mmCIF file with all atom_site columns, C-alpha atoms in Angstrom:
data_model
loop_
_atom_site.group_PDB
_atom_site.id
_atom_site.type_symbol
_atom_site.label_atom_id
_atom_site.label_alt_id
_atom_site.label_comp_id
_atom_site.label_asym_id
_atom_site.label_entity_id
_atom_site.label_seq_id
_atom_site.pdbx_PDB_ins_code
_atom_site.Cartn_x
_atom_site.Cartn_y
_atom_site.Cartn_z
_atom_site.occupancy
_atom_site.B_iso_or_equiv
_atom_site.pdbx_formal_charge
_atom_site.auth_seq_id
_atom_site.auth_comp_id
_atom_site.auth_asym_id
_atom_site.auth_atom_id
_atom_site.pdbx_PDB_model_num
ATOM 1   C CA . MET M 1 1   ? 103.170 148.574 122.653 1.00 48.00 ? 1   MET M CA 1
ATOM 2   C CA . THR M 1 2   ? 101.935 144.973 122.793 1.00 62.00 ? 2   THR M CA 1
ATOM 3   C CA . ASP M 1 3   ? 103.296 142.146 120.675 1.00 79.00 ? 3   ASP M CA 1
ATOM 4   C CA . ILE M 1 4   ? 100.423 141.556 118.216 1.00 82.00 ? 4   ILE M CA 1
ATOM 5   C CA . PRO M 1 5   ? 101.306 139.037 115.474 1.00 86.00 ? 5   PRO M CA 1
ATOM 6   C CA . ALA M 1 6   ? 100.588 139.709 111.811 1.00 87.00 ? 6   ALA M CA 1
ATOM 7   C CA . CYS M 1 7   ? 98.172  137.410 109.992 1.00 87.00 ? 7   CYS M CA 1
ATOM 8   C CA . PRO M 1 8   ? 100.036 134.352 108.600 1.00 87.00 ? 8   PRO M CA 1
ATOM 9   C CA . THR M 1 9   ? 97.724  134.254 105.564 1.00 86.00 ? 9   THR M CA 1
ATOM 10  C CA . CYS M 1 10  ? 97.517  137.845 104.308 1.00 88.00 ? 10  CYS M CA 1
ATOM 11  C CA . LYS M 1 11  ? 100.265 139.472 106.462 1.00 86.00 ? 11  LYS M CA 1
ATOM 12  C CA . SER M 1 12  ? 97.822  142.125 107.716 1.00 88.00 ? 12  SER M CA 1
ATOM 13  C CA . GLU M 1 13  ? 98.703  143.971 110.919 1.00 88.00 ? 13  GLU M CA 1
ATOM 14  C CA . PHE M 1 14  ? 95.027  144.346 111.875 1.00 88.00 ? 14  PHE M CA 1
ATOM 15  C CA . THR M 1 15  ? 94.601  141.274 114.074 1.00 89.00 ? 15  THR M CA 1
ATOM 16  C CA . TYR M 1 16  ? 92.973  140.806 117.455 1.00 88.00 ? 16  TYR M CA 1
ATOM 17  C CA . HIS M 1 17  ? 92.798  138.179 120.186 1.00 84.00 ? 17  HIS M CA 1
ATOM 18  C CA . ASP M 1 18  ? 89.434  136.425 120.614 1.00 84.00 ? 18  ASP M CA 1
ATOM 19  C CA . GLY M 1 19  ? 89.398  133.865 123.410 1.00 79.00 ? 19  GLY M CA 1
ATOM 20  C CA . SER M 1 20  ? 92.124  131.335 122.600 1.00 82.00 ? 20  SER M CA 1
ATOM 21  C CA . LEU M 1 21  ? 92.493  132.355 118.926 1.00 85.00 ? 21  LEU M CA 1
ATOM 22  C CA . TRP M 1 22  ? 93.954  135.258 116.972 1.00 86.00 ? 22  TRP M CA 1
ATOM 23  C CA . VAL M 1 23  ? 91.654  136.642 114.243 1.00 90.00 ? 23  VAL M CA 1
ATOM 24  C CA . CYS M 1 24  ? 92.521  138.733 111.175 1.00 89.00 ? 24  CYS M CA 1
ATOM 25  C CA . SER M 1 25  ? 89.963  141.500 110.637 1.00 88.00 ? 25  SER M CA 1
ATOM 26  C CA . GLU M 1 26  ? 90.785  141.757 106.919 1.00 89.00 ? 26  GLU M CA 1
ATOM 27  C CA . CYS M 1 27  ? 90.660  138.149 105.661 1.00 87.00 ? 27  CYS M CA 1
ATOM 28  C CA . GLY M 1 28  ? 88.919  136.430 108.605 1.00 85.00 ? 28  GLY M CA 1
ATOM 29  C CA . HIS M 1 29  ? 91.691  133.845 109.135 1.00 86.00 ? 29  HIS M CA 1
ATOM 30  C CA . GLU M 1 30  ? 91.841  132.367 112.661 1.00 86.00 ? 30  GLU M CA 1
ATOM 31  C CA . TRP M 1 31  ? 94.870  130.733 114.272 1.00 84.00 ? 31  TRP M CA 1
ATOM 32  C CA . SER M 1 32  ? 96.176  129.836 117.696 1.00 82.00 ? 32  SER M CA 1
ATOM 33  C CA . GLY M 1 33  ? 98.907  132.102 118.998 1.00 69.00 ? 33  GLY M CA 1
ATOM 34  C CA . GLU M 1 34  ? 101.407 129.465 120.097 1.00 61.00 ? 34  GLU M CA 1
ATOM 35  C CA . SER M 1 35  ? 101.414 127.569 116.793 1.00 50.00 ? 35  SER M CA 1
ATOM 36  C CA . ALA M 1 36  ? 101.198 130.460 114.309 1.00 44.00 ? 36  ALA M CA 1
ATOM 37  C CA . GLY M 1 37  ? 104.568 129.669 112.736 1.00 49.00 ? 37  GLY M CA 1
ATOM 38  C CA . GLU M 1 38  ? 104.157 125.921 113.010 1.00 48.00 ? 38  GLU M CA 1
ATOM 39  C CA . ALA M 1 39  ? 100.719 125.822 111.354 1.00 46.00 ? 39  ALA M CA 1
ATOM 40  C CA . ASP M 1 40  ? 102.084 126.714 107.914 1.00 49.00 ? 40  ASP M CA 1
ATOM 41  C CA . ASP M 1 41  ? 104.865 124.137 108.189 1.00 51.00 ? 41  ASP M CA 1
ATOM 42  C CA . ALA M 1 42  ? 102.566 121.380 109.479 1.00 58.00 ? 42  ALA M CA 1
ATOM 43  C CA . ARG M 1 43  ? 100.032 121.740 106.644 1.00 74.00 ? 43  ARG M CA 1
ATOM 44  C CA . VAL M 1 44  ? 101.167 119.317 103.946 1.00 87.00 ? 44  VAL M CA 1
ATOM 45  C CA . ILE M 1 45  ? 98.931  118.443 101.009 1.00 91.00 ? 45  ILE M CA 1
ATOM 46  C CA . LYS M 1 46  ? 99.637  115.165 99.206  1.00 92.00 ? 46  LYS M CA 1
ATOM 47  C CA . ASP M 1 47  ? 98.303  113.753 95.950  1.00 94.00 ? 47  ASP M CA 1
ATOM 48  C CA . ALA M 1 48  ? 96.712  110.309 95.489  1.00 94.00 ? 48  ALA M CA 1
ATOM 49  C CA . ASN M 1 49  ? 100.165 108.650 95.365  1.00 93.00 ? 49  ASN M CA 1
ATOM 50  C CA . GLY M 1 50  ? 101.493 110.416 98.470  1.00 91.00 ? 50  GLY M CA 1
ATOM 51  C CA . ASN M 1 51  ? 103.682 112.973 96.683  1.00 93.00 ? 51  ASN M CA 1
ATOM 52  C CA . ILE M 1 52  ? 103.815 116.394 98.354  1.00 92.00 ? 52  ILE M CA 1
ATOM 53  C CA . LEU M 1 53  ? 102.151 119.132 96.295  1.00 94.00 ? 53  LEU M CA 1
ATOM 54  C CA . GLN M 1 54  ? 103.293 122.758 96.145  1.00 93.00 ? 54  GLN M CA 1
ATOM 55  C CA . ASP M 1 55  ? 101.963 125.949 94.578  1.00 93.00 ? 55  ASP M CA 1
ATOM 56  C CA . GLY M 1 56  ? 102.722 126.067 90.849  1.00 94.00 ? 56  GLY M CA 1
ATOM 57  C CA . ASP M 1 57  ? 102.870 122.282 90.338  1.00 95.00 ? 57  ASP M CA 1
ATOM 58  C CA . THR M 1 58  ? 101.303 120.513 87.372  1.00 96.00 ? 58  THR M CA 1
ATOM 59  C CA . VAL M 1 59  ? 98.926  117.661 88.208  1.00 97.00 ? 59  VAL M CA 1
ATOM 60  C CA . THR M 1 60  ? 96.938  115.056 86.264  1.00 97.00 ? 60  THR M CA 1
ATOM 61  C CA . VAL M 1 61  ? 93.341  114.103 87.090  1.00 97.00 ? 61  VAL M CA 1
ATOM 62  C CA . ILE M 1 62  ? 93.033  110.367 87.890  1.00 97.00 ? 62  ILE M CA 1
ATOM 63  C CA . LYS M 1 63  ? 89.229  110.040 87.855  1.00 96.00 ? 63  LYS M CA 1
ATOM 64  C CA . ASP M 1 64  ? 86.363  111.450 85.779  1.00 96.00 ? 64  ASP M CA 1
ATOM 65  C CA . LEU M 1 65  ? 84.971  114.360 87.803  1.00 95.00 ? 65  LEU M CA 1
ATOM 66  C CA . LYS M 1 66  ? 81.490  115.783 87.196  1.00 95.00 ? 66  LYS M CA 1
ATOM 67  C CA . VAL M 1 67  ? 81.290  119.563 87.407  1.00 93.00 ? 67  VAL M CA 1
ATOM 68  C CA . LYS M 1 68  ? 78.552  120.468 89.873  1.00 91.00 ? 68  LYS M CA 1
ATOM 69  C CA . GLY M 1 69  ? 75.709  122.463 88.318  1.00 91.00 ? 69  GLY M CA 1
ATOM 70  C CA . SER M 1 70  ? 76.815  121.683 84.785  1.00 91.00 ? 70  SER M CA 1
ATOM 71  C CA . SER M 1 71  ? 76.861  118.847 82.266  1.00 93.00 ? 71  SER M CA 1
ATOM 72  C CA . LEU M 1 72  ? 80.644  119.156 81.887  1.00 93.00 ? 72  LEU M CA 1
ATOM 73  C CA . VAL M 1 73  ? 83.052  116.421 82.985  1.00 95.00 ? 73  VAL M CA 1
ATOM 74  C CA . VAL M 1 74  ? 86.774  116.709 83.754  1.00 96.00 ? 74  VAL M CA 1
ATOM 75  C CA . LYS M 1 75  ? 88.154  113.595 82.054  1.00 96.00 ? 75  LYS M CA 1
ATOM 76  C CA . VAL M 1 76  ? 90.837  111.211 83.323  1.00 97.00 ? 76  VAL M CA 1
ATOM 77  C CA . GLY M 1 77  ? 94.277  112.357 82.183  1.00 96.00 ? 77  GLY M CA 1
ATOM 78  C CA . THR M 1 78  ? 93.453  116.076 82.098  1.00 96.00 ? 78  THR M CA 1
ATOM 79  C CA . ARG M 1 79  ? 96.609  118.030 82.933  1.00 96.00 ? 79  ARG M CA 1
ATOM 80  C CA . VAL M 1 80  ? 96.163  121.015 85.219  1.00 96.00 ? 80  VAL M CA 1
ATOM 81  C CA . LYS M 1 81  ? 99.036  123.503 85.271  1.00 95.00 ? 81  LYS M CA 1
ATOM 82  C CA . ASN M 1 82  ? 100.005 126.040 87.908  1.00 95.00 ? 82  ASN M CA 1
ATOM 83  C CA . ILE M 1 83  ? 97.851  124.875 90.829  1.00 96.00 ? 83  ILE M CA 1
ATOM 84  C CA . ARG M 1 84  ? 97.388  126.911 93.997  1.00 95.00 ? 84  ARG M CA 1
ATOM 85  C CA . LEU M 1 85  ? 96.957  125.225 97.380  1.00 94.00 ? 85  LEU M CA 1
ATOM 86  C CA . VAL M 1 86  ? 94.190  126.582 99.598  1.00 93.00 ? 86  VAL M CA 1
ATOM 87  C CA . GLU M 1 87  ? 92.578  125.737 102.942 1.00 89.00 ? 87  GLU M CA 1
ATOM 88  C CA . GLY M 1 88  ? 89.357  123.760 103.057 1.00 87.00 ? 88  GLY M CA 1
ATOM 89  C CA . ASP M 1 89  ? 87.752  120.576 101.808 1.00 89.00 ? 89  ASP M CA 1
ATOM 90  C CA . HIS M 1 90  ? 88.766  121.200 98.183  1.00 92.00 ? 90  HIS M CA 1
ATOM 91  C CA . ASP M 1 91  ? 92.430  122.062 98.687  1.00 92.00 ? 91  ASP M CA 1
ATOM 92  C CA . ILE M 1 92  ? 93.525  122.819 95.100  1.00 95.00 ? 92  ILE M CA 1
ATOM 93  C CA . ASP M 1 93  ? 92.473  125.983 93.281  1.00 95.00 ? 93  ASP M CA 1
ATOM 94  C CA . CYS M 1 94  ? 93.130  125.886 89.523  1.00 96.00 ? 94  CYS M CA 1
ATOM 95  C CA . LYS M 1 95  ? 92.003  126.840 86.044  1.00 96.00 ? 95  LYS M CA 1
ATOM 96  C CA . ILE M 1 96  ? 91.181  124.028 83.595  1.00 95.00 ? 96  ILE M CA 1
ATOM 97  C CA . ASP M 1 97  ? 91.236  124.691 79.843  1.00 92.00 ? 97  ASP M CA 1
ATOM 98  C CA . GLY M 1 98  ? 87.725  124.545 78.381  1.00 90.00 ? 98  GLY M CA 1
ATOM 99  C CA . ILE M 1 99  ? 86.048  124.573 81.798  1.00 92.00 ? 99  ILE M CA 1
ATOM 100 C CA . GLY M 1 100 ? 87.447  127.517 83.764  1.00 93.00 ? 100 GLY M CA 1
ATOM 101 C CA . ALA M 1 101 ? 88.242  128.114 87.422  1.00 94.00 ? 101 ALA M CA 1
ATOM 102 C CA . MET M 1 102 ? 87.708  125.089 89.677  1.00 94.00 ? 102 MET M CA 1
ATOM 103 C CA . LYS M 1 103 ? 88.512  123.678 93.066  1.00 94.00 ? 103 LYS M CA 1
ATOM 104 C CA . LEU M 1 104 ? 89.755  120.082 93.248  1.00 96.00 ? 104 LEU M CA 1
ATOM 105 C CA . LYS M 1 105 ? 90.429  117.608 96.021  1.00 95.00 ? 105 LYS M CA 1
ATOM 106 C CA . SER M 1 106 ? 94.023  116.410 96.155  1.00 94.00 ? 106 SER M CA 1
ATOM 107 C CA . GLU M 1 107 ? 92.885  112.780 96.428  1.00 95.00 ? 107 GLU M CA 1
ATOM 108 C CA . PHE M 1 108 ? 91.758  112.878 92.769  1.00 96.00 ? 108 PHE M CA 1
ATOM 109 C CA . VAL M 1 109 ? 95.033  114.116 91.234  1.00 97.00 ? 109 VAL M CA 1
ATOM 110 C CA . LYS M 1 110 ? 98.596  112.902 90.847  1.00 96.00 ? 110 LYS M CA 1
ATOM 111 C CA . LYS M 1 111 ? 101.706 115.010 90.422  1.00 95.00 ? 111 LYS M CA 1
ATOM 112 C CA . ALA M 1 112 ? 102.839 115.189 86.796  1.00 90.00 ? 112 ALA M CA 1
#
């Protein structure tokens, strides 16, 4: 049997090789085979002050943020508990009291 790596994101065994990348058929995550273990370690998300953020941290918003498609505003000083780090442009997934589920950019928060 061949040595097919499991997906580093969802741990699925249903992966396949496509050109120079490995692809997970369940979640769609793509990664290069030689740096599969190093990719998770190399991805470091920092707040506006340069502190390293981790899943479950509490952060404080440092700038008024307009909520797209709504008249709501996330005010300066809003504390956001139990964040989850995700891939993409908005790298923090969270739930804000009074507003609901949101995605934030790490450059607009500081670690509490």
